[in-house]
mmCIF file of C-alpha atoms in Angstrom:
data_model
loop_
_atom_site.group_PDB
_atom_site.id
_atom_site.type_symbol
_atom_site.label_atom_id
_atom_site.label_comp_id
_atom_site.label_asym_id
_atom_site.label_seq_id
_atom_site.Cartn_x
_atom_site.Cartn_y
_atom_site.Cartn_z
ATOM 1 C CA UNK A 15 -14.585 2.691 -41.063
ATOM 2 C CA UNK A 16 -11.542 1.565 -42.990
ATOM 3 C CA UNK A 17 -9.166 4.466 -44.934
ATOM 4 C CA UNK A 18 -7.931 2.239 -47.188
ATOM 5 C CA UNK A 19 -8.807 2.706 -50.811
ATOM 6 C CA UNK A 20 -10.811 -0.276 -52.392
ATOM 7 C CA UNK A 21 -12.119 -0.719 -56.197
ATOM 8 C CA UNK A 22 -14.361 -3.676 -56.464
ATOM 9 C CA UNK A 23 -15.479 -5.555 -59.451
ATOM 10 C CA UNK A 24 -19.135 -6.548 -59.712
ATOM 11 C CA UNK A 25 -21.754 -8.228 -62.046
ATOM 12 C CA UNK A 26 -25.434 -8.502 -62.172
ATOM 13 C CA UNK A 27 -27.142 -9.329 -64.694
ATOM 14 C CA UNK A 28 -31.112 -9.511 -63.878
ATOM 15 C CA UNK A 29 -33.275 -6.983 -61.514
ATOM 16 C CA UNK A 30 -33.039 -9.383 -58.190
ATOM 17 C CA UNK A 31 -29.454 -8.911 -58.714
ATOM 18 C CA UNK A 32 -29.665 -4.998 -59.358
ATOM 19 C CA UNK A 33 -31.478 -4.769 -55.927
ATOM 20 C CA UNK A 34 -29.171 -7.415 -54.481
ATOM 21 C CA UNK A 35 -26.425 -5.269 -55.653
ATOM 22 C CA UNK A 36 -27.300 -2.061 -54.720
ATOM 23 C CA UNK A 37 -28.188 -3.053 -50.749
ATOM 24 C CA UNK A 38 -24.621 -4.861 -50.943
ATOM 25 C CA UNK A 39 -22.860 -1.823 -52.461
ATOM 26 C CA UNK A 40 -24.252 0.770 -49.973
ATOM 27 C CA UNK A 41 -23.526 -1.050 -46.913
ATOM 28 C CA UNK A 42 -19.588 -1.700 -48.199
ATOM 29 C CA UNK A 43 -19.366 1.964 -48.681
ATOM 30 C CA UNK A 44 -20.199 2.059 -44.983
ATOM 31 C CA UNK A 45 -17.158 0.231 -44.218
ATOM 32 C CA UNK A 46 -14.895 1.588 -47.293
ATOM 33 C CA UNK A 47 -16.316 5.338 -48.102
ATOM 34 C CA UNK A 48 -14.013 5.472 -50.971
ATOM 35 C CA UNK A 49 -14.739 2.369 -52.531
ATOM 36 C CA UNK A 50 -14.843 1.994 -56.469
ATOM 37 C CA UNK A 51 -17.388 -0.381 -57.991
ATOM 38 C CA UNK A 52 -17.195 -1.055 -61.761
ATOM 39 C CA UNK A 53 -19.022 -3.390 -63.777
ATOM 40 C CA UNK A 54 -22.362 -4.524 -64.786
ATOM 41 C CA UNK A 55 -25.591 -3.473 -63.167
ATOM 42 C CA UNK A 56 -29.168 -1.645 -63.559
ATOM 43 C CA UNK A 57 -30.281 1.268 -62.180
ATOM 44 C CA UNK A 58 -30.426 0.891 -58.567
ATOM 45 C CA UNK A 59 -26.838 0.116 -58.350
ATOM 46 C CA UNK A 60 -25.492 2.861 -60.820
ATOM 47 C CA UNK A 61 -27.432 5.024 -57.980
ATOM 48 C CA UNK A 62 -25.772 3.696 -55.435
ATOM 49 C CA UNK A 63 -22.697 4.485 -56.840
ATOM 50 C CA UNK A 64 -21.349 1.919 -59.223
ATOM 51 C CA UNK A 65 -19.695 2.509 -63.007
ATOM 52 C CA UNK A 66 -21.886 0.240 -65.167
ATOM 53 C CA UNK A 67 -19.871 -0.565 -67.913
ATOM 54 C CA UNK A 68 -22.805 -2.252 -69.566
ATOM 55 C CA UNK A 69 -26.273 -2.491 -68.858
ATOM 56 C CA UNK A 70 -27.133 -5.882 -66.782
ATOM 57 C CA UNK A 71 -29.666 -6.453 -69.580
ATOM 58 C CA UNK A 72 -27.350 -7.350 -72.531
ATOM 59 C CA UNK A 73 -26.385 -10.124 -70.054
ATOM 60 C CA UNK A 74 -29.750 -11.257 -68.662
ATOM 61 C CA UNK A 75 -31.150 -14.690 -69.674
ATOM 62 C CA UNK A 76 -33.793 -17.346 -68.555
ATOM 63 C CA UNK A 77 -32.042 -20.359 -68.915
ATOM 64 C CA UNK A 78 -31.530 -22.025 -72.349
ATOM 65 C CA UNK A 79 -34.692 -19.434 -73.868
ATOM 66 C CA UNK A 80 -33.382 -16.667 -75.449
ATOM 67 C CA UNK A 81 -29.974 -18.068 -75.506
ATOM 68 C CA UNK A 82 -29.342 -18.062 -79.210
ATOM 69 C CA UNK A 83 -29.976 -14.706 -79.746
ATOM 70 C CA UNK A 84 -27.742 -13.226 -77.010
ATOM 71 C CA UNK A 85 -24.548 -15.294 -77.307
ATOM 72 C CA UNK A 86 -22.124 -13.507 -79.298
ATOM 73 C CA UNK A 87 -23.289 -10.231 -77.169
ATOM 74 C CA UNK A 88 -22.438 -11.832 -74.117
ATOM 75 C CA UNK A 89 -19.078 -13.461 -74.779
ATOM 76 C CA UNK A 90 -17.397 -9.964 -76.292
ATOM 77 C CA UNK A 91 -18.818 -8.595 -73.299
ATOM 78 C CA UNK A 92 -17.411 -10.883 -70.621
ATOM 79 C CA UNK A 93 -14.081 -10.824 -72.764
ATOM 80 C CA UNK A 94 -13.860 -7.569 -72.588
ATOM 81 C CA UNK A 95 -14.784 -7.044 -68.723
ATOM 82 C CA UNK A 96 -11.882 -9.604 -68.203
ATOM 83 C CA UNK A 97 -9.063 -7.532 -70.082
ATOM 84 C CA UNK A 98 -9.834 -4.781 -68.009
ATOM 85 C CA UNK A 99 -9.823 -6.565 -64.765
ATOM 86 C CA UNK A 100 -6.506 -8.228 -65.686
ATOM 87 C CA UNK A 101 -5.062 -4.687 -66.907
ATOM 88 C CA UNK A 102 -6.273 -2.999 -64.017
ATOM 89 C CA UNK A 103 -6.690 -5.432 -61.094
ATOM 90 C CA UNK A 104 -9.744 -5.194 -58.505
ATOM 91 C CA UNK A 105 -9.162 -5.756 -54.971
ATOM 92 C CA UNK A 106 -12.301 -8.397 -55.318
ATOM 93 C CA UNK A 107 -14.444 -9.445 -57.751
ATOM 94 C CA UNK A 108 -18.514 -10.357 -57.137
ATOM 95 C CA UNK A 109 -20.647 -12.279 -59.389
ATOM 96 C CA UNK A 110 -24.192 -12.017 -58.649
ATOM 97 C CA UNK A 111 -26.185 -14.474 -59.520
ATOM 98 C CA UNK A 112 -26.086 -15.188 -63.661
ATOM 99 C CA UNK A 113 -23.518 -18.193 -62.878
ATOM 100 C CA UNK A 114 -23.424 -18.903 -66.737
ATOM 101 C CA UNK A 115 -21.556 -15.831 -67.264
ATOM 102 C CA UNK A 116 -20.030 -14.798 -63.714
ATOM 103 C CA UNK A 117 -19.193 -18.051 -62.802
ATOM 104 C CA UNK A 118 -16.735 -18.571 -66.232
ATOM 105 C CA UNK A 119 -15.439 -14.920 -65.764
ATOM 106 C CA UNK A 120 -14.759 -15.850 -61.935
ATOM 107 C CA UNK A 121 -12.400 -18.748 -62.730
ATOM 108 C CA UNK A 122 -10.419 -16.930 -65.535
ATOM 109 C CA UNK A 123 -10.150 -13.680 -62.820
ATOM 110 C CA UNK A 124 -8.911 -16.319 -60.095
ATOM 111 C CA UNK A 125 -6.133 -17.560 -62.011
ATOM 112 C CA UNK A 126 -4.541 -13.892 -62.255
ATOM 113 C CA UNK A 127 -4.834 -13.543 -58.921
ATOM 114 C CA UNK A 128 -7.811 -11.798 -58.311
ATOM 115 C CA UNK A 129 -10.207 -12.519 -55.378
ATOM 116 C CA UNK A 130 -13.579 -13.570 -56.183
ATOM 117 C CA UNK A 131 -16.835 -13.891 -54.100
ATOM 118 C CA UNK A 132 -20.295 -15.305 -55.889
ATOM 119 C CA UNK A 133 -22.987 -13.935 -54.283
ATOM 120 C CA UNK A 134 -26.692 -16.192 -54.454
ATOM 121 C CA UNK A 135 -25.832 -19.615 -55.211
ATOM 122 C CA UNK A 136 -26.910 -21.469 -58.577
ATOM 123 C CA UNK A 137 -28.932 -23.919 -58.579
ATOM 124 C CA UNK A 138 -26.439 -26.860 -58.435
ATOM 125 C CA UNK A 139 -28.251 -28.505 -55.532
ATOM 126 C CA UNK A 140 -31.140 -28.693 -58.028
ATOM 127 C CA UNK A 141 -29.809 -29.590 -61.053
ATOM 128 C CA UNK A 142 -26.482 -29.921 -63.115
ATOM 129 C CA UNK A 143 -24.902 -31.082 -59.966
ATOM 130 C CA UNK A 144 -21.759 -31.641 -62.063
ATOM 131 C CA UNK A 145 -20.824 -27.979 -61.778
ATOM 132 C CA UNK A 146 -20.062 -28.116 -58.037
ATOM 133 C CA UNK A 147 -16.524 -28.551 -59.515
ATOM 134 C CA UNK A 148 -16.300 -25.543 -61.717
ATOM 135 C CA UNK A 149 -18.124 -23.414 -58.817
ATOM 136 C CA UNK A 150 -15.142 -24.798 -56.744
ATOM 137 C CA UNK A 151 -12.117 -23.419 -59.391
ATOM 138 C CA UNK A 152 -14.101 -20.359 -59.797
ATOM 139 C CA UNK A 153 -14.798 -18.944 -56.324
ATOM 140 C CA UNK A 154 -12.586 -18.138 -52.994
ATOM 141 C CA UNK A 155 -15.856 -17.197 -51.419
ATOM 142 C CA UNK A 156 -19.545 -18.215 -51.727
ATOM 143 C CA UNK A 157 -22.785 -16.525 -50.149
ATOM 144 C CA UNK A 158 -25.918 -17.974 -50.265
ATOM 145 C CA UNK A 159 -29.501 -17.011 -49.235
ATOM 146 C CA UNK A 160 -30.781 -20.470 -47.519
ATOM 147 C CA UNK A 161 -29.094 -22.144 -44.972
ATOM 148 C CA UNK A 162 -29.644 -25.162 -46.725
ATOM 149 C CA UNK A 163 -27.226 -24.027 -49.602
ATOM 150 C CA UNK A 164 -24.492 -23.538 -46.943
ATOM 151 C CA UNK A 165 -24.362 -27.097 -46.205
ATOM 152 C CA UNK A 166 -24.006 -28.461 -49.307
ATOM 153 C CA UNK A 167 -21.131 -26.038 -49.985
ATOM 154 C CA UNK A 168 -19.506 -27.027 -46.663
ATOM 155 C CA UNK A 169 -20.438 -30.493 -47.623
ATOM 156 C CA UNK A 170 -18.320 -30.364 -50.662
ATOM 157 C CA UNK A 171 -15.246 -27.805 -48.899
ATOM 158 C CA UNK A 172 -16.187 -24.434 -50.537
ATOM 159 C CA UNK A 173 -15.450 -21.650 -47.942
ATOM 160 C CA UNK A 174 -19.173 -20.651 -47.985
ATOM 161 C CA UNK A 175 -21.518 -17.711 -45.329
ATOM 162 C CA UNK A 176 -25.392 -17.582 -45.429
ATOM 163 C CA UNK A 177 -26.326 -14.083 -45.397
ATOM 164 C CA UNK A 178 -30.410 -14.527 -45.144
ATOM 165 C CA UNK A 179 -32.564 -13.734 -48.069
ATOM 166 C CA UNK A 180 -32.666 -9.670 -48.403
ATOM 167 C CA UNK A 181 -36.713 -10.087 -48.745
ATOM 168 C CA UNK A 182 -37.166 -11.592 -45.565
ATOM 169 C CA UNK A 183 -35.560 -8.155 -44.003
ATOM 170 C CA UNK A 184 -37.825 -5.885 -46.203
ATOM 171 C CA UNK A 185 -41.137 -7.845 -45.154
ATOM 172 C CA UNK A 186 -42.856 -7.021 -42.585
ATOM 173 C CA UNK A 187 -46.048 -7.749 -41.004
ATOM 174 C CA UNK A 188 -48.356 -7.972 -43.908
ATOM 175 C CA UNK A 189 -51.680 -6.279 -44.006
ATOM 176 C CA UNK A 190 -54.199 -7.286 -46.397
ATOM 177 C CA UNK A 191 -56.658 -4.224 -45.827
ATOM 178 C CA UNK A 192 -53.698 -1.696 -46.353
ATOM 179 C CA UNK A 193 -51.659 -3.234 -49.142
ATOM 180 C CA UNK A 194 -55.177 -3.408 -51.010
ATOM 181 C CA UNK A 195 -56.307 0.792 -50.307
ATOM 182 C CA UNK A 196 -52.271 1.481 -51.460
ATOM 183 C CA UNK A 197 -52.685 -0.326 -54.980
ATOM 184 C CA UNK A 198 -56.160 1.304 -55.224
ATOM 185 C CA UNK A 199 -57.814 -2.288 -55.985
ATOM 186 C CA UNK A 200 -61.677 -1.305 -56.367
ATOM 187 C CA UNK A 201 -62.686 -4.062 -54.164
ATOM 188 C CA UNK A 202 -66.298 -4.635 -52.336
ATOM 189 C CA UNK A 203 -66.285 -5.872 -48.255
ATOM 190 C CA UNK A 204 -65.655 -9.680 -48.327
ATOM 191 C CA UNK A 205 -64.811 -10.523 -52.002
ATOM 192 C CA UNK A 206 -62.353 -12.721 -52.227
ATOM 193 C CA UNK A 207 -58.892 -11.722 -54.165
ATOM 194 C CA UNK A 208 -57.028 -13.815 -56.408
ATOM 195 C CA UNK A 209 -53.202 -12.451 -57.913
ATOM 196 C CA UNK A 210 -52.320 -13.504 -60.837
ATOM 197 C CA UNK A 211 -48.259 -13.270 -61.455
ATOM 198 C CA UNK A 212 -47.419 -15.160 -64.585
ATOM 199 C CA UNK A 213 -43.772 -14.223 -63.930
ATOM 200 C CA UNK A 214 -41.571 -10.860 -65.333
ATOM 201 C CA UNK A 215 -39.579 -12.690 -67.693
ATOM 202 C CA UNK A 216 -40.939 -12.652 -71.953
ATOM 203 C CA UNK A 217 -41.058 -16.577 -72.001
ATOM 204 C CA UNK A 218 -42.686 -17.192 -69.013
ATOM 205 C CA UNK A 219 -45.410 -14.325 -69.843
ATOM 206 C CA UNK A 220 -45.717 -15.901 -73.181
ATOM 207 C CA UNK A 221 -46.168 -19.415 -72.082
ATOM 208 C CA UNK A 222 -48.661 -18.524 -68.905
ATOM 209 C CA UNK A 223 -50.685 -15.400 -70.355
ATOM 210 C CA UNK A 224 -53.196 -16.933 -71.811
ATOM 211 C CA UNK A 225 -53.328 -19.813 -69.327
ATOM 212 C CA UNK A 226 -53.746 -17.531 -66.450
ATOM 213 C CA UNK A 227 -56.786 -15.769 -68.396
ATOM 214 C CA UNK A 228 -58.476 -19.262 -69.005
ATOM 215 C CA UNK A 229 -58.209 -19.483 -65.004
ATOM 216 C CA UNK A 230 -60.230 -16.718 -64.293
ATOM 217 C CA UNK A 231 -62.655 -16.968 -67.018
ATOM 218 C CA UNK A 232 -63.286 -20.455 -64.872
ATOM 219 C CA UNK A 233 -63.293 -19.239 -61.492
ATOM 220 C CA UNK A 234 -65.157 -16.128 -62.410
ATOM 221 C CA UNK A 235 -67.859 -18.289 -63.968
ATOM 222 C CA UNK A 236 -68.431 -20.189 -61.204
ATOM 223 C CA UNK A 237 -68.190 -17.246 -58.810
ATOM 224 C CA UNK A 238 -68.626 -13.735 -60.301
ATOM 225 C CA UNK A 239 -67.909 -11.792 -56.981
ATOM 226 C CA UNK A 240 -64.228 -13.074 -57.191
ATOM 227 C CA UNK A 241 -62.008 -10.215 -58.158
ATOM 228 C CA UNK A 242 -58.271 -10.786 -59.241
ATOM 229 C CA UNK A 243 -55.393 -8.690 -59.494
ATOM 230 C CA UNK A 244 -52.266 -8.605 -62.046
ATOM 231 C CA UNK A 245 -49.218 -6.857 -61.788
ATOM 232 C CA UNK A 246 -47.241 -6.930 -65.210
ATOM 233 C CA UNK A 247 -43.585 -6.599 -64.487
ATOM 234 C CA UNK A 248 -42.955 -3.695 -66.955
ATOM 235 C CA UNK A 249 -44.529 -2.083 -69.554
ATOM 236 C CA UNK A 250 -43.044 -4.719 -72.166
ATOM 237 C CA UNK A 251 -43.931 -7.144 -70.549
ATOM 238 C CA UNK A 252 -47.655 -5.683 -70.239
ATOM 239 C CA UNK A 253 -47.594 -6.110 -74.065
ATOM 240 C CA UNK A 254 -46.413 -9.685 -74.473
ATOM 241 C CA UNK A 255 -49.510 -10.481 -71.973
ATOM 242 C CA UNK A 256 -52.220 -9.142 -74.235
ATOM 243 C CA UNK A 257 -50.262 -10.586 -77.345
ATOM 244 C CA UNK A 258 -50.347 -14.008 -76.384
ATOM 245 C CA UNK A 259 -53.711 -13.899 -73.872
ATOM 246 C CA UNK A 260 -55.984 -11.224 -76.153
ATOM 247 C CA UNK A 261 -58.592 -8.570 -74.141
ATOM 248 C CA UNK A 262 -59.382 -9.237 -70.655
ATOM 249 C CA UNK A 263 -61.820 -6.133 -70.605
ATOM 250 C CA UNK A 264 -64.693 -8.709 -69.533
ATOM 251 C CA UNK A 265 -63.111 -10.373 -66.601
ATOM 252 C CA UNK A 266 -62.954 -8.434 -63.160
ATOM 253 C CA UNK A 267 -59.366 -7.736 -63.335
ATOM 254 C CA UNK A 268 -57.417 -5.123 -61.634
ATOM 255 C CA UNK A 269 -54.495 -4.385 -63.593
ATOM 256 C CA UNK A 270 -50.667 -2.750 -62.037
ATOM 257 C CA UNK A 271 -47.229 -1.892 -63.578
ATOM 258 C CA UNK A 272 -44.863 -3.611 -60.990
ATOM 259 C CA UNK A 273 -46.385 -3.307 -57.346
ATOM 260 C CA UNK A 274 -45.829 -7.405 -57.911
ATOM 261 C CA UNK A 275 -45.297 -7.561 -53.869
ATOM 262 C CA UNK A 276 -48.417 -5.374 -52.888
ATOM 263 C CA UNK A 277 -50.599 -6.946 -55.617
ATOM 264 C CA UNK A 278 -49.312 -10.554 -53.651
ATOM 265 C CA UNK A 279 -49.875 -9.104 -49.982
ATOM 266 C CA UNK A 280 -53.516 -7.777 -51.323
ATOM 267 C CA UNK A 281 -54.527 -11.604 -52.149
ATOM 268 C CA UNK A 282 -56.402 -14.163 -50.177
ATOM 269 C CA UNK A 283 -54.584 -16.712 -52.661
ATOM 270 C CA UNK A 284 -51.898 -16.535 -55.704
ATOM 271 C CA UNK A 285 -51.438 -17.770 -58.824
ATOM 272 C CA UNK A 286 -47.764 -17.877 -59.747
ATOM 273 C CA UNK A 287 -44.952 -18.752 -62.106
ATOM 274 C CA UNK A 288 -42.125 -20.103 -60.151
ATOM 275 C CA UNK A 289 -39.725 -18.679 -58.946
ATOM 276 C CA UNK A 290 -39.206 -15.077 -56.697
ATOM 277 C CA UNK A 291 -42.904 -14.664 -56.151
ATOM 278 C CA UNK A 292 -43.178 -18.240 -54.544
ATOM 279 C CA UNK A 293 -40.763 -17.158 -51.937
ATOM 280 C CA UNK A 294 -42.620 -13.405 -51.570
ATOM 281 C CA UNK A 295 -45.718 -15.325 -51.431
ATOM 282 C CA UNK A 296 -44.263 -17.512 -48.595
ATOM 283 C CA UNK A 297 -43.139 -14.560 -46.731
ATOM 284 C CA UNK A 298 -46.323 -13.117 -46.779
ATOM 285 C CA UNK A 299 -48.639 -15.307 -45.454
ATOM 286 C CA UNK A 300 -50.391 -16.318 -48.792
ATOM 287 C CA UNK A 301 -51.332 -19.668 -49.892
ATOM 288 C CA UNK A 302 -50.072 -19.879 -53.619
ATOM 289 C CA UNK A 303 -49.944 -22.015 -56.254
ATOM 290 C CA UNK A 304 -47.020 -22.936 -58.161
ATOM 291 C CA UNK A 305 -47.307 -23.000 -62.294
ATOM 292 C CA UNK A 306 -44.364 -24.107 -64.203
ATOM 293 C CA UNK A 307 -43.885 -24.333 -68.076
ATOM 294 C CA UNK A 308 -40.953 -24.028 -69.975
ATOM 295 C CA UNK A 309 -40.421 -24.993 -74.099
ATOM 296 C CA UNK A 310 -40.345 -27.918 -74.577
ATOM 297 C CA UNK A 311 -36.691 -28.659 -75.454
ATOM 298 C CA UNK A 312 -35.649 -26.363 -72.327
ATOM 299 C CA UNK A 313 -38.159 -28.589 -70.511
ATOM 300 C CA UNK A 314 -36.657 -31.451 -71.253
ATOM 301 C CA UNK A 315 -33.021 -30.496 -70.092
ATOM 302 C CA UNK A 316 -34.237 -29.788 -67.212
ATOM 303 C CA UNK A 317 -35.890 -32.994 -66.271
ATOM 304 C CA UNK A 318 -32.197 -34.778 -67.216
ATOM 305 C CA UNK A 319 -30.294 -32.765 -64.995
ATOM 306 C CA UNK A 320 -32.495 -31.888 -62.300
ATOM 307 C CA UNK A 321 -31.598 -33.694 -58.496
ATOM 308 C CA UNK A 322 -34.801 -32.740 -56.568
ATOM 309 C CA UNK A 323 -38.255 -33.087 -56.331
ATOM 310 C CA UNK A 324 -40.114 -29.753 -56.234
ATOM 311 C CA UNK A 325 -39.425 -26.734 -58.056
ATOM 312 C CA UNK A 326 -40.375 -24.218 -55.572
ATOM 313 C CA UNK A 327 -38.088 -22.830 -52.791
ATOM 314 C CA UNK A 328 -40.548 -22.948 -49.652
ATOM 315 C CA UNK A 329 -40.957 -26.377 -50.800
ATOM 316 C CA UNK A 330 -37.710 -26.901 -50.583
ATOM 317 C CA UNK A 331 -37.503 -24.609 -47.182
ATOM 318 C CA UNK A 332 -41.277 -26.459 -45.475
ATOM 319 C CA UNK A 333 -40.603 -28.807 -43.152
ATOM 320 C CA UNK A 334 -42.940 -30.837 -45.604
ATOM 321 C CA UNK A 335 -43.440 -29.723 -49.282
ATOM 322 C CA UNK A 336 -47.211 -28.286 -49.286
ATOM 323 C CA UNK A 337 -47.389 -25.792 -51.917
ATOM 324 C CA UNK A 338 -49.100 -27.179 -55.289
ATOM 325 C CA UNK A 339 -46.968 -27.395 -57.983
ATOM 326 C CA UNK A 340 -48.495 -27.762 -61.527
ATOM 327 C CA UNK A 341 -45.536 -28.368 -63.945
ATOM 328 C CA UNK A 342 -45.437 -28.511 -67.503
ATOM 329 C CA UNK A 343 -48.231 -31.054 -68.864
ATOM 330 C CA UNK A 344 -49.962 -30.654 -65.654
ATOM 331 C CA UNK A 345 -50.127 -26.694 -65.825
ATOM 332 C CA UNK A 346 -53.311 -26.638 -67.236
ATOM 333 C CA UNK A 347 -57.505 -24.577 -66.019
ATOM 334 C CA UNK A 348 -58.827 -27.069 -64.193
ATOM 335 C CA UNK A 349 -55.844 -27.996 -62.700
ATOM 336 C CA UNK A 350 -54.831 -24.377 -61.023
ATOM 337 C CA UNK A 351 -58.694 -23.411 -60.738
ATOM 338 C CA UNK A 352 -58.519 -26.960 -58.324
ATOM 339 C CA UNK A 353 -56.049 -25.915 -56.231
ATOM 340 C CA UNK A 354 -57.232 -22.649 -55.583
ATOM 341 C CA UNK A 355 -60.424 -24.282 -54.694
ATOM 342 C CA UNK A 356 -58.394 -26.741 -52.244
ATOM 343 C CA UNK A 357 -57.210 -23.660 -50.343
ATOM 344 C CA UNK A 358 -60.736 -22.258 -50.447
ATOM 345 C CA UNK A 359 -62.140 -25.214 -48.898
ATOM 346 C CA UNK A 360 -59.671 -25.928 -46.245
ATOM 347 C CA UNK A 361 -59.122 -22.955 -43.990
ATOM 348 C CA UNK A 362 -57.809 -24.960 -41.483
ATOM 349 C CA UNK A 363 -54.946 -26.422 -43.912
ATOM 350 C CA UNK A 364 -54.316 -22.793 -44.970
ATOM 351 C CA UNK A 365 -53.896 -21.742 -41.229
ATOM 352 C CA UNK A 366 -51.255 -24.191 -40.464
ATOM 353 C CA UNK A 367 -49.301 -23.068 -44.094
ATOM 354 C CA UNK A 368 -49.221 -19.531 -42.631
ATOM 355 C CA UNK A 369 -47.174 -20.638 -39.603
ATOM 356 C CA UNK A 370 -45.405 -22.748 -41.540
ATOM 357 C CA UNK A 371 -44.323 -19.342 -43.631
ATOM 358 C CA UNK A 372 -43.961 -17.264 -40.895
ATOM 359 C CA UNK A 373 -41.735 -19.773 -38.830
ATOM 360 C CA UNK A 374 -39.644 -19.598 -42.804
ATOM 361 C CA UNK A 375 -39.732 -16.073 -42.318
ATOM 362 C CA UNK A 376 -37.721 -16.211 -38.969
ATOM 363 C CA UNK A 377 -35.340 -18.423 -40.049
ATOM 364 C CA UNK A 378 -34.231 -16.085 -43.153
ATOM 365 C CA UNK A 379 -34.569 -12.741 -41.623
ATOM 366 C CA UNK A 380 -30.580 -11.622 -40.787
ATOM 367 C CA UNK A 381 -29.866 -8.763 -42.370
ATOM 368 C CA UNK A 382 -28.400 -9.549 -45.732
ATOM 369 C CA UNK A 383 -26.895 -6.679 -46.448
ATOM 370 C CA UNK A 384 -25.152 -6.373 -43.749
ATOM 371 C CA UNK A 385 -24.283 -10.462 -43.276
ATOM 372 C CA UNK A 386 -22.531 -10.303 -47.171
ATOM 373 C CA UNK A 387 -20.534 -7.058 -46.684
ATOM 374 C CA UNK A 388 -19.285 -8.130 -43.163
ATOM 375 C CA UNK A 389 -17.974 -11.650 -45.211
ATOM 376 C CA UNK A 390 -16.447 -9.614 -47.806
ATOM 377 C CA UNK A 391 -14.700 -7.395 -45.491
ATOM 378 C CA UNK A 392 -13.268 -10.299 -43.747
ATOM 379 C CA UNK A 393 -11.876 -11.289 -47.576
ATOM 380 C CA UNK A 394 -10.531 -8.039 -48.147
ATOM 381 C CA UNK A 395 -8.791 -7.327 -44.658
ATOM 382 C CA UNK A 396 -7.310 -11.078 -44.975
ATOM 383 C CA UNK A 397 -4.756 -10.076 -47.551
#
């Protein structure tokens, strides 16, 4: 336990980062009972203690989506953050995640002086490789979540730690029978389960809803003792399903608010939007399927800048990429409802994916919280 008095600076701008924060700030105060955090977060970290200047979502964006309509918002409100930094100096700065906005704030903070750690690493591996060299002027310090994403910072000389992915501590031993009396799913012996997470963001709800009901109008046709579950994110998000994908009062579904985990460990197979959920999936022991769909101008972008093959991360952490991926012109029905049939018909394929996951599961587990704040202490105490 150190006496000396420590006011950190710290970002997040999207609920992963909120959580991310919040594990992150409690175990520094461990270390530094004293500290001051100021910044940008949600709720879990203004309960764990730190001064949200702002709330995270006045930052929070999916990609190029929704862009337009934040902008202005988002530049006074990193300009501002950065005069008060510069007038009243943190020990250390942390960006989590967002790297449009942390990453820009980051460089102009390291010029004055100030110390800066980004915590998750953007996807530069993935695409936009070019901004290896801004990441490089912006941070002294980078954590990442896969020990892939180490290498390629030590590959290009960024001082760099892998913590382990925070998720991979929380999980344990999942339990299909238990996770499905918590939820309350009214389910009969033996019928199968299906999840259905068409993501928690507005334009991936709005360009999967409907999709995602066309699925189980299939599979339910064929198979009426099939029963499905869907967790909506939020209550907003709730409403943006129904908008776009109408009544679903005919189709055995089991509706949530949030729960997204539970409703995932409940399943015998998933139905996904990429990103988080793929990895929960993974660390569950549940065969998924990957769905991917952007606008198509964002879409586009993407495919110009993008270095790698598969869009999922435990296809990018599998020894060999197994998980089906149906992108964009290939997200369609009969697509996702034959995939889900693949993993029907092949228990033996699905038993060698689960210790594929669980051998993942191993290799992540290291206590994040703990891994990040012993990397930032080491930054602090080496002034």
């Amino acid at each position: 336990m150190r006496s000396k008095a420590v006011q950190i600076g710290i970002v997040a701008g999207e609920p992963s980062g909120d959580k991310l924060g919040a594990g992150l700030i409690r175990a520094l105060m461990s270390e530094y009972p004293g500290a001051e955090f100021v910044g940008i977060g949600g709720p879990r970290m203004r309960q764990a203690g730190c001064d949200t200047l702002y709330d995270m979502n006045r930052i929070e964006l999916m990609g190029i989506d929704g862009l337009f309509d934040k902008f202005g918002d988002i530049l006074k409100i990193r300009a501002a953050l950065y005069r008060k930094f510069v007038a009243h100096p943190p020990n250390l700065f942390i960006g989590i995640d967002v790297p449009d906005f942390n990453l820009a704030l980051e460089r102009k903070l390291k010029k004055k002086n100030i110390r800066t750690i980004h915590y998750v690493s953007p996807t530069v591996w993935a695409w936009r490789g070019y901004r290896i060299h801004k990441i490089r002027r912006a941070v002294d310090h980078m954590l990442t979540l896969f020990p892939f994403e180490a290498e390629f910072y030590k590959q290009h000389k960024i001082p760099v730690t892998c913590v382990g992915h925070p998720i991979a501590d929380e999980i344990g031993q999942p339990d299909k029978i238990a996770a499905r009396k918590k939820i309350g799913i009214p389910i009969s012996p033996g019928n199968r389960v299906i999840g259905l997470l068409p993501g928690s963001r507005r334009p991936e709800v709005k360009q999967l809803g409907a999709l995602f009901v066309e699925v189980v109008e299939k599979i339910h046709n064929a198979d009426s003792t099939v029963q499905f579950v869907l967790p909506f994110a939020d209550a907003k998000m709730e409403k943006v399903f129904y908008d776009v994908a109408g009544s679903i009062e005919h189709l055995p579904i089991f509706t949530l608010e949030g729960q997204s985990r539970g409703a995932i460990e409940a399943s015998d197979i998933v139905v996904l939007a990429s990103g988080t959920a793929a990895l929960e999936a993974a660390l569950l022991c549940r065969p998924h399927v990957v769905v991917y769909k952007l606008s198509p101008i964002a879409y586009w972008l993407f495919q110009k800048l993008r270095h790698v093959d598969y869009y999922s991360m435990p296809n990018q952490l599998l020894p060999e990429p197994v998980i089906p991926e149906l992108v964009q012109d290939q997200a369609t029905s009969d697509n996702i409802v034959h995939a889900v049939n693949e993993f029907i018909k092949n228990p033996q394929k699905v038993k060698k994916l689960e210790q594929g996951f669980i051998d993942l599961h191993k290799q992540l587990k290291r206590n994040a919280n703990l891994q990040a704040s012993k990397a930032i202490v080491k930054l602090l105490e080496s002034s």
